[in-house]
Coordinates of C-alpha atoms in Angstrom, one line a residue:
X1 CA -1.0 -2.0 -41.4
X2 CA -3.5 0.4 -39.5
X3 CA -3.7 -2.1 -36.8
X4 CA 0.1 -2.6 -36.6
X5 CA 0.6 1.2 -36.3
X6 CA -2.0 1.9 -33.6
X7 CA -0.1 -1.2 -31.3
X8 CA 2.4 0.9 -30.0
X9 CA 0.3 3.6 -29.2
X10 CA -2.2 1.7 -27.4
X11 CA 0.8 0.5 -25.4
X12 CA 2.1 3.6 -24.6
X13 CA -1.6 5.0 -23.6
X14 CA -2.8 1.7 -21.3
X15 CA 0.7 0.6 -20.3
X16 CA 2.5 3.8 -18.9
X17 CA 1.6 3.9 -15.1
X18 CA -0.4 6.8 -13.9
X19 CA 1.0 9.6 -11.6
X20 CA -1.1 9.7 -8.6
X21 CA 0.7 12.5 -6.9
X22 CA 0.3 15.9 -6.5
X23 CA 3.8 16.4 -7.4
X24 CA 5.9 14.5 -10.0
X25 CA 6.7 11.1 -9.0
X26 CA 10.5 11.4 -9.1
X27 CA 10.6 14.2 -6.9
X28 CA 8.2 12.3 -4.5
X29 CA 10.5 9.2 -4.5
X30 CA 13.7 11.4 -4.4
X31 CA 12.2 13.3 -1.3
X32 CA 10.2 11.2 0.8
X33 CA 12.3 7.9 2.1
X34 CA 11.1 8.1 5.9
X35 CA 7.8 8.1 5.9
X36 CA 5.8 8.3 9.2
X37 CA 2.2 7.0 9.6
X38 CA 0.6 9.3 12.3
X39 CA -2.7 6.9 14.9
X40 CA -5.5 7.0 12.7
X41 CA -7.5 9.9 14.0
X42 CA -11.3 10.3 14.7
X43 CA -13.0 13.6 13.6
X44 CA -15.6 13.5 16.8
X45 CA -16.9 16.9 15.8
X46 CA -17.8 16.0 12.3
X47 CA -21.2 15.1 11.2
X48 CA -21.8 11.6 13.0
X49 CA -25.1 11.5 13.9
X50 CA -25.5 8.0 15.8
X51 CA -27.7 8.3 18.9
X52 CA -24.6 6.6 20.8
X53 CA -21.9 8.7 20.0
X54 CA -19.6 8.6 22.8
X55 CA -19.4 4.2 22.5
X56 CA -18.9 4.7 18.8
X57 CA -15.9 7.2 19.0
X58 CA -15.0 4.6 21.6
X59 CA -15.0 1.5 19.5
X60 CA -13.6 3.5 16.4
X61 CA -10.4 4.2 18.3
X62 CA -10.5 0.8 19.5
X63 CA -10.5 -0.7 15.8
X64 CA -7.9 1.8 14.9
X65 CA -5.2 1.0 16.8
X66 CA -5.8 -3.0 16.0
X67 CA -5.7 -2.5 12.8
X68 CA -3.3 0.5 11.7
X69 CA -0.3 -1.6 11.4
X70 CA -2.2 -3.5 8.9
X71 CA -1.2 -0.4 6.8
X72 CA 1.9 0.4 8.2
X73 CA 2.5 -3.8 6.8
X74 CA 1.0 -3.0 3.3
X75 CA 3.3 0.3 2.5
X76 CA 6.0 -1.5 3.8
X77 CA 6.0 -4.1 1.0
X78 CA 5.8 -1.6 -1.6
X79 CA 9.2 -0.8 -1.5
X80 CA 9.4 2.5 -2.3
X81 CA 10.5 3.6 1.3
X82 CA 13.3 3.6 3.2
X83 CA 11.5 3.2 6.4
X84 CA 7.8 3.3 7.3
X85 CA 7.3 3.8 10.9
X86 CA 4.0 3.9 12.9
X87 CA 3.7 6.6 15.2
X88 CA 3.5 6.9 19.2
X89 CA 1.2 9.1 20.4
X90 CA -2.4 10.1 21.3
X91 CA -4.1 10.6 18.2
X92 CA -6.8 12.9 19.8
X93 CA -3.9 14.8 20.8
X94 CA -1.9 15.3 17.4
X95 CA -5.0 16.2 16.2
X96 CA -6.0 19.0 18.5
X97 CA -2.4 20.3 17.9
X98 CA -1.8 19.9 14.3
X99 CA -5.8 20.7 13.0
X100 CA -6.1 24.4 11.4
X101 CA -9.8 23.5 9.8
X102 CA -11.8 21.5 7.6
X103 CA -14.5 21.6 4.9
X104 CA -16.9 19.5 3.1
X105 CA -16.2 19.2 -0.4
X106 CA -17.6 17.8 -3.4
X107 CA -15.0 17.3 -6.6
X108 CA -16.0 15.1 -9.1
X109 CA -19.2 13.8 -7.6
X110 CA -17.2 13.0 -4.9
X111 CA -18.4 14.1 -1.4
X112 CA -15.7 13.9 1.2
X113 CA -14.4 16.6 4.6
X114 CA -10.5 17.7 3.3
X115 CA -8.1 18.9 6.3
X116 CA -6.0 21.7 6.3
X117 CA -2.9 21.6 9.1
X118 CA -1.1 24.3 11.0
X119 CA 2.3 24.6 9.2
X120 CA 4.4 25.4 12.2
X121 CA 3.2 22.5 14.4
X122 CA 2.9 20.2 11.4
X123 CA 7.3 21.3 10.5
X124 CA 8.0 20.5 14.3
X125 CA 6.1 17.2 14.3
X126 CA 8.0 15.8 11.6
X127 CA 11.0 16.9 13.2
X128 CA 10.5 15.9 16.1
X129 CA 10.3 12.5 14.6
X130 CA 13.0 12.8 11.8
X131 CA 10.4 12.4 9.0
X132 CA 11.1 13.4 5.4
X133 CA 6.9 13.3 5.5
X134 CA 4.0 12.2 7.3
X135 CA 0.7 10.3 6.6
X136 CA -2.1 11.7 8.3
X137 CA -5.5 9.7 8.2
X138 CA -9.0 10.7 9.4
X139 CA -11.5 9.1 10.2
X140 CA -15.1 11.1 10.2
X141 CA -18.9 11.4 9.6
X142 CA -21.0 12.7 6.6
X143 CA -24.3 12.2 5.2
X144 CA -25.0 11.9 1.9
X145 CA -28.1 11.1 -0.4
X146 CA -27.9 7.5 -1.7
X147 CA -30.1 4.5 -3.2
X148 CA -30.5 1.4 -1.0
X149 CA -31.9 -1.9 -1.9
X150 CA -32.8 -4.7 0.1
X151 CA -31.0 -7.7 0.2
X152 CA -33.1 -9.3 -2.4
X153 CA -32.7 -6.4 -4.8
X154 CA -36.7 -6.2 -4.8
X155 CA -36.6 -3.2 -2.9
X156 CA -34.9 0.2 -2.8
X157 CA -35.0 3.9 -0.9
X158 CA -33.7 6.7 -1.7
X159 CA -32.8 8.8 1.7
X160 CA -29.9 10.4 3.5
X161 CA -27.7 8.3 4.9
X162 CA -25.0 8.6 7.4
X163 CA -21.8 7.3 7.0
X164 CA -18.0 6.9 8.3
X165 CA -15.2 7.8 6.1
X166 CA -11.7 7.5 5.4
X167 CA -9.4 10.1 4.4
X168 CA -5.6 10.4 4.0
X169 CA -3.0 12.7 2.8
X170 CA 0.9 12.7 3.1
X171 CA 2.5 16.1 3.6
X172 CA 6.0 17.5 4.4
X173 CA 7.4 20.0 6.1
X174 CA 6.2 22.7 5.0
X175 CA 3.0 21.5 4.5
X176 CA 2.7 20.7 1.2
X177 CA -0.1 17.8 0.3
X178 CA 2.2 15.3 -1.6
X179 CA -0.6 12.6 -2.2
X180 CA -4.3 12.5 -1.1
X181 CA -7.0 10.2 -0.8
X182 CA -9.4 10.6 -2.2
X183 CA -7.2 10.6 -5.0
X184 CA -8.6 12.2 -8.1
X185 CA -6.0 11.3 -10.6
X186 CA -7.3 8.1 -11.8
X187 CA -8.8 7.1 -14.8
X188 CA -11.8 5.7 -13.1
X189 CA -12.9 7.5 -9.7
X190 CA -13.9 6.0 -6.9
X191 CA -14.2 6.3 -3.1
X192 CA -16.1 3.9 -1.1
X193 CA -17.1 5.1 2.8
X194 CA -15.4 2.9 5.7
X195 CA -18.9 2.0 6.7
X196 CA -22.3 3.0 6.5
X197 CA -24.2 3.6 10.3
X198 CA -27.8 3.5 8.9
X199 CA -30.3 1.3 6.7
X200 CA -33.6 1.3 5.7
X201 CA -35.8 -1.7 7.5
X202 CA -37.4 -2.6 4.3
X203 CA -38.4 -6.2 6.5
X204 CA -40.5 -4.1 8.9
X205 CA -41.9 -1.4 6.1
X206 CA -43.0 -5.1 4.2
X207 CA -44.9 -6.3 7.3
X208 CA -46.7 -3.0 7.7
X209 CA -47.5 -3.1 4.0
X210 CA -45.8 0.7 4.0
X211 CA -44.4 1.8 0.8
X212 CA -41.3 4.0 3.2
X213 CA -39.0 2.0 5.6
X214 CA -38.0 3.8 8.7
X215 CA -33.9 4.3 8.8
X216 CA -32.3 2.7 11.5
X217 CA -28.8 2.8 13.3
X218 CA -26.8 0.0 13.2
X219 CA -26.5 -1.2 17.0
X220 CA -22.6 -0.8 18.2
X221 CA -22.1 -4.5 18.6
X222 CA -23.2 -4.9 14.7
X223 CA -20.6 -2.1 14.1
X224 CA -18.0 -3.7 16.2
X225 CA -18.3 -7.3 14.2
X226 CA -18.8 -5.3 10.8
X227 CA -15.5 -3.7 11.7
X228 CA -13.9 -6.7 12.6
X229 CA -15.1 -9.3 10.3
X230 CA -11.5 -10.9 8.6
X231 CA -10.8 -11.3 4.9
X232 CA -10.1 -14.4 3.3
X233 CA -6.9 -16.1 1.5
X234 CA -7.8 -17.9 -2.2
X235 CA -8.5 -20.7 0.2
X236 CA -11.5 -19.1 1.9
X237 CA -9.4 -18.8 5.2
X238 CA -9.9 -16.6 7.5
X239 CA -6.9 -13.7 7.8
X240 CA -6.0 -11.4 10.9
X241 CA -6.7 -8.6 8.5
X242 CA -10.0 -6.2 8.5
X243 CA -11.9 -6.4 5.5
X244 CA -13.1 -2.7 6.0
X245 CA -10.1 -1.5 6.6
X246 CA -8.4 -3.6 4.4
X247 CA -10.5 -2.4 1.5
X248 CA -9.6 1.2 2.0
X249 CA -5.6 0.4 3.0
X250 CA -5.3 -1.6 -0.3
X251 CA -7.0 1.6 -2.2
X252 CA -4.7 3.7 -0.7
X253 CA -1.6 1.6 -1.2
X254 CA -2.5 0.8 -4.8
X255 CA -2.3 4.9 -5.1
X256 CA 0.8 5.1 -3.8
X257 CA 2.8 2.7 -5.8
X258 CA 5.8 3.9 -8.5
X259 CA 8.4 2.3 -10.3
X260 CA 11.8 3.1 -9.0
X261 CA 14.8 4.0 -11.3
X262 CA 16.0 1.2 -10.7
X263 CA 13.1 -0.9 -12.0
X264 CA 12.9 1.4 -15.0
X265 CA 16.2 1.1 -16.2
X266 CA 16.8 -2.0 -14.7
X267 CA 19.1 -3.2 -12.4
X268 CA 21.8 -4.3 -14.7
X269 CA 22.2 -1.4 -17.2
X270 CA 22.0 -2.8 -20.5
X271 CA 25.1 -0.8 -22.4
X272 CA 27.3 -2.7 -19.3
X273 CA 27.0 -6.1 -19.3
X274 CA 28.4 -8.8 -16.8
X275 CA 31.1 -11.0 -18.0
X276 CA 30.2 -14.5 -18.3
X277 CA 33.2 -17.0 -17.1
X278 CA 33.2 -18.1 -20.8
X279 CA 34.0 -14.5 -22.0
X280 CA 37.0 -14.2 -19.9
X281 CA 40.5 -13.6 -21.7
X282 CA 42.4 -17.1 -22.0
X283 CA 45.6 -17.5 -20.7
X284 CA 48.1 -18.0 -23.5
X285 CA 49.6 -21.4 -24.3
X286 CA 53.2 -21.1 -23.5
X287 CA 54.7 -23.1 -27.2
X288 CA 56.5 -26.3 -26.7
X289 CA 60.6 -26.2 -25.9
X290 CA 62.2 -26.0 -29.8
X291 CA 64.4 -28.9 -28.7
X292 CA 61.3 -31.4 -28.1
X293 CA 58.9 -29.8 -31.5
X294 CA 62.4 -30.0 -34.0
X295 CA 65.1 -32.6 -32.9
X296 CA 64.3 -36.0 -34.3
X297 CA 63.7 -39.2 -32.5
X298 CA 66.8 -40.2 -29.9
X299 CA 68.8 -42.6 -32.1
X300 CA 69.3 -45.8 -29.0
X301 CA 73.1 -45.5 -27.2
X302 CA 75.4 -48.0 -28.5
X303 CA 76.0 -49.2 -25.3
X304 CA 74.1 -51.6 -23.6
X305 CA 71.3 -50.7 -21.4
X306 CA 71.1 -51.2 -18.0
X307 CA 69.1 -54.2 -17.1
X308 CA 64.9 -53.2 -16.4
X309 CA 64.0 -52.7 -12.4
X310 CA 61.3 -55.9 -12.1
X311 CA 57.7 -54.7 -11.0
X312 CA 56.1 -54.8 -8.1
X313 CA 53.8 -57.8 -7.8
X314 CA 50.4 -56.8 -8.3
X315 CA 48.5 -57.0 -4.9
X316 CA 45.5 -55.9 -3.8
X317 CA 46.7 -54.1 0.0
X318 CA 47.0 -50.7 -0.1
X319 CA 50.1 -49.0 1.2
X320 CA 50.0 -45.5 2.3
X321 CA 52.5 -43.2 1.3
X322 CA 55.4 -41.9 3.3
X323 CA 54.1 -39.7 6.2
X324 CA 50.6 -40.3 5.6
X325 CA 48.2 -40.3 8.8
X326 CA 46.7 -43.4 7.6

């Protein structure tokens, strides 16, 4: 009987979908059906440290603009907008307009830079470009103590390492953060970099018989084909889509997701039925003359009838009727 009791509740506790807005979801859905996805900008004053800067920034814009309409493609298929649009623009330039400040933070163990926008330019943006809201996303650098091991899990190092991040956030008019990411609403929190720009040469600190490895910088071309390396169907074939960036497009679209009224209630609501053909009202049988259901039998005329018309000889041609086309 316990376990029988505890059923429902478990349902309600795993089963209910999670709001991962900073607002309730029904206001979200009821307010944002144009939603505009701003070029994916690149934060070249944060904390990227590689020794090639200017070729990275390069590159990243490069991979950006390949690969943004991957997400534009993915929130899309959700369903839960009107419209999703992709944005024109220089994304250097949005940000240089619509950038008020930023600010390393740390919530939750989690280490990310959050943005803050100029109001004013942020209202004209989106009106400019008849947005209920806007999706701005960042990408920048920041360093961070991790643990490293080798390929062969023999060997690790603990150091600082330098990475590329992803951020996003949608916000309206007036400037209100809608939805984040990282998202810290979850059950389980997680938030995986774009990509990490160093390593520790464990290969070289092995043949020196050296207990440290030196850090390296990946080399631009090994960012460039880490970047662009393509995900794979079921059937181990190679897709058009980024696996880096499809790993942080599918976190941020699985964060985004909500079930619609519609698909709460259901389409059909359940108190109104649709008449089936069989339900309809039959048409009422009209009763049989009185004279053919209550007079008897015709009693035969006493006069003799007329002799029978013969029949037509049976034949086997086939005449068409009277004003036929035939």
């Amino acid at each position: 009987m316990k376990r029988l009791f505890l059923l429902p509740f478990l349902a309600v506790m795993f089963g209910c979908a999670q709001n991962h807005f900073n607002v309730p979801a029904e206001h979200f859905a009821a307010q944002v059906k144009v939603l505009g996805v701003a070029p994916i900008i690149v934060d070249v004053n944060s904390e990227i440290k590689h020794p090639e800067k200017e070729q990275l920034v390069a590159l990243l814009g490069d991979m950006n603009r390949k690969y943004e309409q991957q997400l534009v493609r993915k929130l899309k298929a959700t369903g839960n907008f009107y419209t999703v649009a992709l944005l024109d623009g220089d994304p250097q330039r949005i940000f240089a307009n619509l950038f008020f400040r930023s600010e390393k933070r740390d919530d939750a163990t989690i280490r990310y830079n959050k943005y803050f926008w100029k109001t004013d330019e942020l209202r004209d943006y989106l009106k400019k470009n008849n947005l209920d809201a806007v999706m701005l996303l960042v990408v920048s650098g920041l360093t961070q103590n991790e643990k490293v091991y080798s390929n062969t899990l023999l060997a690790s190092q603990t150091s600082d390492y330098n990475y590329l991040i992803l951020t996003a956030q949608i916000l309206d008019g007036d400037g209100t953060i809608l939805w984040e990411y990282p998202n810290f609403r979850g059950r389980i929190l997680s938030y995986s970099p774009l990509i990490n720009l160093q390593y520790p040469d464990f290969s070289e600190a092995e043949a020196n018989f050296s207990s440290r490895a030196d850090l390296k910088f990946k080399t631009i071309d090994g960012i460039r084909r880490t970047l662009d390396q393509r995900q794979k169907d079921l059937l181990l074939r190679e897709t058009q889509e980024s696996e880096v960036y499809g790993k942080q497009f599918g976190d941020i679209v699985s964060l985004l997701k909500y079930d619609s009224d519609d698909e709460k209630k259901g389409t059909i609501p359940a108190s109104k039925p649709v008449p089936r053909l069989a339900e309809q009202p039959k048409p009422v049988e009209q009763p049989a003359p009185p004279a053919a259901a209550s007079q008897p039998a015709a009693v035969p005329s006493v006069a003799p009838a007329a002799p029978a018309t013969p029949a037509a000889p049976a034949t086997d041609e086939i005449v068409p009727a009277k004003g036929s086309t035939l």
